[in-house]
């Protein structure tokens, strides 16, 4: 590492100092686990970006030299490096405070905000892909069977929400197809009406039509 000859007097930039003070007093509202990594990542990154600190986790911040030379040629530890190291360690600790204890073993030996951020991305990239495949299969195979309509619709919504949390948005048209494909034979008439309508149903329209159809079917069974 090249030594630099600079004035050893170092003043922390007021905007950086204020940013760290602001962010370290702001508790991360999401406690990261396998179910919410993308939401956590977005929340944390936007918080960092608000305070112009994202370069710490991106690994793009310019790291000062550890040692500098004074005007007299004396080698001393660079105050700028000390400040950087303190700030980076504080940010790393802030990130760790929102990580589930079950994940701490994966982060042993990591000391910088960039290392922790990068490792979490590696861990959850694999988890998200595995979960995405699993819930995709669930979405394709879900059936109403003996469930009441609201339970059936809630099950599909939950699967879609999980997939969205894994970074995969299920479009409304696919949600409608999934709902209709999983219905038993007694809903064949309403399915035909929905799919052949000249005025396409939106998702809420499909839900309302199916709830009405369920009510009619129950009345017929009771009569």
mmCIF file of C-alpha atoms in Angstrom:
data_model
loop_
_atom_site.group_PDB
_atom_site.id
_atom_site.type_symbol
_atom_site.label_atom_id
_atom_site.label_comp_id
_atom_site.label_asym_id
_atom_site.label_seq_id
_atom_site.Cartn_x
_atom_site.Cartn_y
_atom_site.Cartn_z
ATOM 1 C CA UNK A 1 0.000 0.000 0.000
ATOM 2 C CA UNK A 2 1.410 3.399 -0.956
ATOM 3 C CA UNK A 3 1.954 5.869 1.838
ATOM 4 C CA UNK A 4 0.595 9.363 1.395
ATOM 5 C CA UNK A 5 2.063 12.622 2.609
ATOM 6 C CA UNK A 6 -0.816 14.645 3.958
ATOM 7 C CA UNK A 7 -1.622 16.896 6.827
ATOM 8 C CA UNK A 8 -2.338 14.529 9.750
ATOM 9 C CA UNK A 9 -5.109 16.753 11.024
ATOM 10 C CA UNK A 10 -8.341 15.094 9.865
ATOM 11 C CA UNK A 11 -11.839 16.448 10.152
ATOM 12 C CA UNK A 12 -14.815 14.163 9.599
ATOM 13 C CA UNK A 13 -17.113 15.629 6.982
ATOM 14 C CA UNK A 14 -20.172 16.931 8.762
ATOM 15 C CA UNK A 15 -22.591 15.422 6.224
ATOM 16 C CA UNK A 16 -21.069 11.942 6.634
ATOM 17 C CA UNK A 17 -21.006 12.242 10.412
ATOM 18 C CA UNK A 18 -24.640 13.329 10.496
ATOM 19 C CA UNK A 19 -25.614 10.511 8.131
ATOM 20 C CA UNK A 20 -24.080 7.893 10.400
ATOM 21 C CA UNK A 21 -25.673 9.412 13.471
ATOM 22 C CA UNK A 22 -29.051 9.400 11.732
ATOM 23 C CA UNK A 23 -28.866 5.869 10.379
ATOM 24 C CA UNK A 24 -27.471 4.219 13.504
ATOM 25 C CA UNK A 25 -30.349 5.570 15.556
ATOM 26 C CA UNK A 26 -32.833 4.222 12.986
ATOM 27 C CA UNK A 27 -33.713 0.647 13.865
ATOM 28 C CA UNK A 28 -34.324 -1.663 10.905
ATOM 29 C CA UNK A 29 -37.994 -2.573 11.140
ATOM 30 C CA UNK A 30 -37.603 -5.906 9.320
ATOM 31 C CA UNK A 31 -35.836 -8.833 10.996
ATOM 32 C CA UNK A 32 -34.288 -10.736 8.115
ATOM 33 C CA UNK A 33 -35.073 -14.402 7.563
ATOM 34 C CA UNK A 34 -35.735 -16.682 4.600
ATOM 35 C CA UNK A 35 -39.222 -15.292 4.022
ATOM 36 C CA UNK A 36 -38.490 -11.595 3.620
ATOM 37 C CA UNK A 37 -34.978 -11.119 2.263
ATOM 38 C CA UNK A 38 -35.957 -9.058 -0.777
ATOM 39 C CA UNK A 39 -38.180 -6.776 1.293
ATOM 40 C CA UNK A 40 -35.382 -6.400 3.855
ATOM 41 C CA UNK A 41 -32.813 -5.699 1.147
ATOM 42 C CA UNK A 42 -34.945 -3.027 -0.481
ATOM 43 C CA UNK A 43 -35.725 -1.382 2.858
ATOM 44 C CA UNK A 44 -32.083 -1.327 3.972
ATOM 45 C CA UNK A 45 -30.689 -0.203 0.624
ATOM 46 C CA UNK A 46 -33.147 2.675 0.330
ATOM 47 C CA UNK A 47 -32.310 3.725 3.888
ATOM 48 C CA UNK A 48 -28.597 3.697 3.057
ATOM 49 C CA UNK A 49 -29.212 5.576 -0.177
ATOM 50 C CA UNK A 50 -31.244 8.211 1.638
ATOM 51 C CA UNK A 51 -28.151 8.976 3.718
ATOM 52 C CA UNK A 52 -25.733 8.495 0.775
ATOM 53 C CA UNK A 53 -24.031 5.542 2.463
ATOM 54 C CA UNK A 54 -24.759 2.838 -0.128
ATOM 55 C CA UNK A 55 -21.123 2.821 -1.287
ATOM 56 C CA UNK A 56 -20.202 0.969 1.917
ATOM 57 C CA UNK A 57 -22.273 -2.086 0.967
ATOM 58 C CA UNK A 58 -21.606 -1.764 -2.762
ATOM 59 C CA UNK A 59 -17.866 -1.910 -2.144
ATOM 60 C CA UNK A 60 -17.296 1.260 -4.146
ATOM 61 C CA UNK A 61 -16.195 3.547 -1.338
ATOM 62 C CA UNK A 62 -12.607 4.800 -1.594
ATOM 63 C CA UNK A 63 -10.737 3.331 1.374
ATOM 64 C CA UNK A 64 -8.073 5.711 2.733
ATOM 65 C CA UNK A 65 -4.496 4.526 3.178
ATOM 66 C CA UNK A 66 -3.881 2.997 6.591
ATOM 67 C CA UNK A 67 -0.580 4.863 7.084
ATOM 68 C CA UNK A 68 0.447 8.392 6.130
ATOM 69 C CA UNK A 69 3.609 10.455 6.430
ATOM 70 C CA UNK A 70 3.699 13.737 8.289
ATOM 71 C CA UNK A 71 5.606 16.744 6.971
ATOM 72 C CA UNK A 72 8.527 15.626 9.119
ATOM 73 C CA UNK A 73 8.509 12.140 7.565
ATOM 74 C CA UNK A 74 6.988 10.387 10.574
ATOM 75 C CA UNK A 75 4.796 7.383 9.738
ATOM 76 C CA UNK A 76 1.464 7.528 11.542
ATOM 77 C CA UNK A 77 -1.909 5.851 11.266
ATOM 78 C CA UNK A 78 -4.145 7.815 8.954
ATOM 79 C CA UNK A 79 -6.983 9.529 10.866
ATOM 80 C CA UNK A 80 -9.096 9.232 7.723
ATOM 81 C CA UNK A 81 -8.638 5.459 7.759
ATOM 82 C CA UNK A 82 -9.509 5.303 11.451
ATOM 83 C CA UNK A 83 -12.698 7.238 10.759
ATOM 84 C CA UNK A 84 -13.567 4.998 7.800
ATOM 85 C CA UNK A 85 -12.963 1.836 9.834
ATOM 86 C CA UNK A 86 -15.139 3.094 12.687
ATOM 87 C CA UNK A 87 -17.943 4.048 10.330
ATOM 88 C CA UNK A 88 -17.788 0.787 8.400
ATOM 89 C CA UNK A 89 -17.769 -1.264 11.608
ATOM 90 C CA UNK A 90 -20.737 0.694 12.938
ATOM 91 C CA UNK A 91 -22.627 0.059 9.712
ATOM 92 C CA UNK A 92 -21.728 -3.641 9.794
ATOM 93 C CA UNK A 93 -23.033 -3.847 13.355
ATOM 94 C CA UNK A 94 -26.216 -2.048 12.294
ATOM 95 C CA UNK A 95 -26.778 -4.644 9.556
ATOM 96 C CA UNK A 96 -26.081 -7.529 11.928
ATOM 97 C CA UNK A 97 -28.652 -6.206 14.393
ATOM 98 C CA UNK A 98 -31.433 -7.149 11.978
ATOM 99 C CA UNK A 99 -30.126 -10.608 11.079
ATOM 100 C CA UNK A 100 -31.779 -13.652 12.616
ATOM 101 C CA UNK A 101 -29.490 -15.412 15.139
ATOM 102 C CA UNK A 102 -29.856 -18.601 13.098
ATOM 103 C CA UNK A 103 -27.881 -16.896 10.320
ATOM 104 C CA UNK A 104 -25.042 -15.565 12.459
ATOM 105 C CA UNK A 105 -22.920 -18.671 11.910
ATOM 106 C CA UNK A 106 -22.833 -17.866 8.185
ATOM 107 C CA UNK A 107 -21.354 -14.451 8.949
ATOM 108 C CA UNK A 108 -18.554 -15.450 11.320
ATOM 109 C CA UNK A 109 -15.269 -13.830 10.337
ATOM 110 C CA UNK A 110 -16.896 -11.060 8.307
ATOM 111 C CA UNK A 111 -16.109 -7.587 9.564
ATOM 112 C CA UNK A 112 -17.072 -5.051 6.911
ATOM 113 C CA UNK A 113 -20.510 -3.899 5.814
ATOM 114 C CA UNK A 114 -19.676 -4.954 2.249
ATOM 115 C CA UNK A 115 -18.691 -8.496 3.304
ATOM 116 C CA UNK A 116 -21.874 -8.970 5.333
ATOM 117 C CA UNK A 117 -24.102 -7.507 2.614
ATOM 118 C CA UNK A 118 -22.477 -9.644 -0.074
ATOM 119 C CA UNK A 119 -22.700 -12.838 1.990
ATOM 120 C CA UNK A 120 -26.384 -12.311 2.741
ATOM 121 C CA UNK A 121 -27.040 -11.829 -0.965
ATOM 122 C CA UNK A 122 -25.230 -15.090 -1.723
ATOM 123 C CA UNK A 123 -27.143 -17.015 0.946
ATOM 124 C CA UNK A 124 -30.583 -15.812 -0.041
ATOM 125 C CA UNK A 125 -30.040 -15.965 -3.789
ATOM 126 C CA UNK A 126 -29.931 -19.754 -3.429
ATOM 127 C CA UNK A 127 -32.771 -19.851 -0.897
ATOM 128 C CA UNK A 128 -34.955 -17.622 -3.066
ATOM 129 C CA UNK A 129 -34.396 -19.763 -6.145
ATOM 130 C CA UNK A 130 -35.236 -22.971 -4.278
ATOM 131 C CA UNK A 131 -38.322 -21.433 -2.718
ATOM 132 C CA UNK A 132 -39.395 -19.941 -6.047
ATOM 133 C CA UNK A 133 -39.302 -23.371 -7.715
ATOM 134 C CA UNK A 134 -41.195 -24.970 -4.820
ATOM 135 C CA UNK A 135 -43.983 -22.391 -4.746
ATOM 136 C CA UNK A 136 -44.218 -22.343 -8.529
ATOM 137 C CA UNK A 137 -45.028 -26.045 -8.384
ATOM 138 C CA UNK A 138 -47.577 -25.390 -5.649
ATOM 139 C CA UNK A 139 -49.230 -22.700 -7.757
ATOM 140 C CA UNK A 140 -49.541 -25.029 -10.741
ATOM 141 C CA UNK A 141 -51.016 -27.854 -8.658
ATOM 142 C CA UNK A 142 -53.352 -26.054 -6.252
ATOM 143 C CA UNK A 143 -56.960 -27.310 -6.285
ATOM 144 C CA UNK A 144 -60.082 -26.194 -4.475
ATOM 145 C CA UNK A 145 -61.266 -29.702 -3.567
ATOM 146 C CA UNK A 146 -63.352 -29.513 -0.369
ATOM 147 C CA UNK A 147 -62.144 -26.085 0.720
ATOM 148 C CA UNK A 148 -64.594 -23.222 0.861
ATOM 149 C CA UNK A 149 -64.022 -20.626 -1.832
ATOM 150 C CA UNK A 150 -62.486 -18.009 0.459
ATOM 151 C CA UNK A 151 -59.941 -20.524 1.783
ATOM 152 C CA UNK A 152 -59.079 -21.605 -1.749
ATOM 153 C CA UNK A 153 -58.612 -18.030 -2.929
ATOM 154 C CA UNK A 154 -56.591 -17.164 0.181
ATOM 155 C CA UNK A 155 -54.294 -20.127 -0.481
ATOM 156 C CA UNK A 156 -53.567 -18.916 -4.002
ATOM 157 C CA UNK A 157 -53.013 -15.369 -2.802
ATOM 158 C CA UNK A 158 -50.546 -16.609 -0.179
ATOM 159 C CA UNK A 159 -48.568 -18.534 -2.795
ATOM 160 C CA UNK A 160 -48.491 -15.476 -5.066
ATOM 161 C CA UNK A 161 -47.377 -13.278 -2.165
ATOM 162 C CA UNK A 162 -44.532 -15.659 -1.324
ATOM 163 C CA UNK A 163 -43.412 -15.711 -4.955
ATOM 164 C CA UNK A 164 -43.516 -11.924 -5.028
ATOM 165 C CA UNK A 165 -41.286 -11.945 -1.950
ATOM 166 C CA UNK A 166 -38.862 -14.146 -3.910
ATOM 167 C CA UNK A 167 -38.712 -11.576 -6.683
ATOM 168 C CA UNK A 168 -41.290 -13.118 -9.012
ATOM 169 C CA UNK A 169 -44.458 -11.170 -9.654
ATOM 170 C CA UNK A 170 -47.440 -13.302 -10.682
ATOM 171 C CA UNK A 171 -49.511 -11.293 -13.127
ATOM 172 C CA UNK A 172 -53.240 -11.000 -12.638
ATOM 173 C CA UNK A 173 -54.010 -13.063 -15.741
ATOM 174 C CA UNK A 174 -51.964 -15.983 -14.423
ATOM 175 C CA UNK A 175 -53.653 -15.716 -11.029
ATOM 176 C CA UNK A 176 -57.046 -15.895 -12.723
ATOM 177 C CA UNK A 177 -56.003 -18.932 -14.774
ATOM 178 C CA UNK A 178 -54.733 -20.679 -11.657
ATOM 179 C CA UNK A 179 -57.985 -20.009 -9.813
ATOM 180 C CA UNK A 180 -60.187 -21.250 -12.645
ATOM 181 C CA UNK A 181 -58.076 -24.314 -13.429
ATOM 182 C CA UNK A 182 -58.276 -25.535 -9.849
ATOM 183 C CA UNK A 183 -62.071 -25.511 -9.610
ATOM 184 C CA UNK A 184 -64.163 -28.707 -9.525
ATOM 185 C CA UNK A 185 -66.739 -29.664 -12.162
ATOM 186 C CA UNK A 186 -69.673 -27.949 -10.441
ATOM 187 C CA UNK A 187 -68.106 -24.580 -11.311
ATOM 188 C CA UNK A 188 -67.850 -25.418 -15.003
ATOM 189 C CA UNK A 189 -70.708 -23.085 -15.942
ATOM 190 C CA UNK A 190 -69.300 -19.980 -14.258
ATOM 191 C CA UNK A 191 -65.826 -20.758 -15.603
ATOM 192 C CA UNK A 192 -67.275 -20.856 -19.104
ATOM 193 C CA UNK A 193 -69.031 -17.526 -18.559
ATOM 194 C CA UNK A 194 -65.847 -15.871 -17.287
ATOM 195 C CA UNK A 195 -63.557 -17.187 -20.009
ATOM 196 C CA UNK A 196 -65.948 -16.477 -22.896
ATOM 197 C CA UNK A 197 -67.034 -13.014 -21.793
ATOM 198 C CA UNK A 198 -66.500 -10.255 -24.361
ATOM 199 C CA UNK A 199 -65.651 -7.953 -21.464
ATOM 200 C CA UNK A 200 -62.673 -9.510 -19.659
ATOM 201 C CA UNK A 201 -63.057 -9.999 -15.924
ATOM 202 C CA UNK A 202 -60.461 -8.472 -13.659
ATOM 203 C CA UNK A 203 -59.252 -10.447 -10.647
ATOM 204 C CA UNK A 204 -61.777 -8.921 -8.282
ATOM 205 C CA UNK A 205 -64.533 -9.651 -10.785
ATOM 206 C CA UNK A 206 -63.496 -13.306 -10.917
ATOM 207 C CA UNK A 207 -63.462 -13.502 -7.122
ATOM 208 C CA UNK A 208 -66.924 -11.957 -6.825
ATOM 209 C CA UNK A 209 -68.353 -14.226 -9.526
ATOM 210 C CA UNK A 210 -66.975 -17.340 -7.846
ATOM 211 C CA UNK A 211 -68.261 -16.357 -4.411
ATOM 212 C CA UNK A 212 -71.713 -15.807 -5.915
ATOM 213 C CA UNK A 213 -71.491 -19.153 -7.711
ATOM 214 C CA UNK A 214 -70.531 -20.895 -4.477
ATOM 215 C CA UNK A 215 -73.549 -19.382 -2.718
ATOM 216 C CA UNK A 216 -75.869 -20.593 -5.499
ATOM 217 C CA UNK A 217 -74.382 -24.092 -5.412
ATOM 218 C CA UNK A 218 -74.930 -24.290 -1.656
ATOM 219 C CA UNK A 219 -78.549 -23.197 -2.050
ATOM 220 C CA UNK A 220 -79.109 -25.871 -4.693
ATOM 221 C CA UNK A 221 -77.605 -28.507 -2.409
ATOM 222 C CA UNK A 222 -79.920 -27.452 0.419
ATOM 223 C CA UNK A 223 -83.081 -27.504 -1.709
#
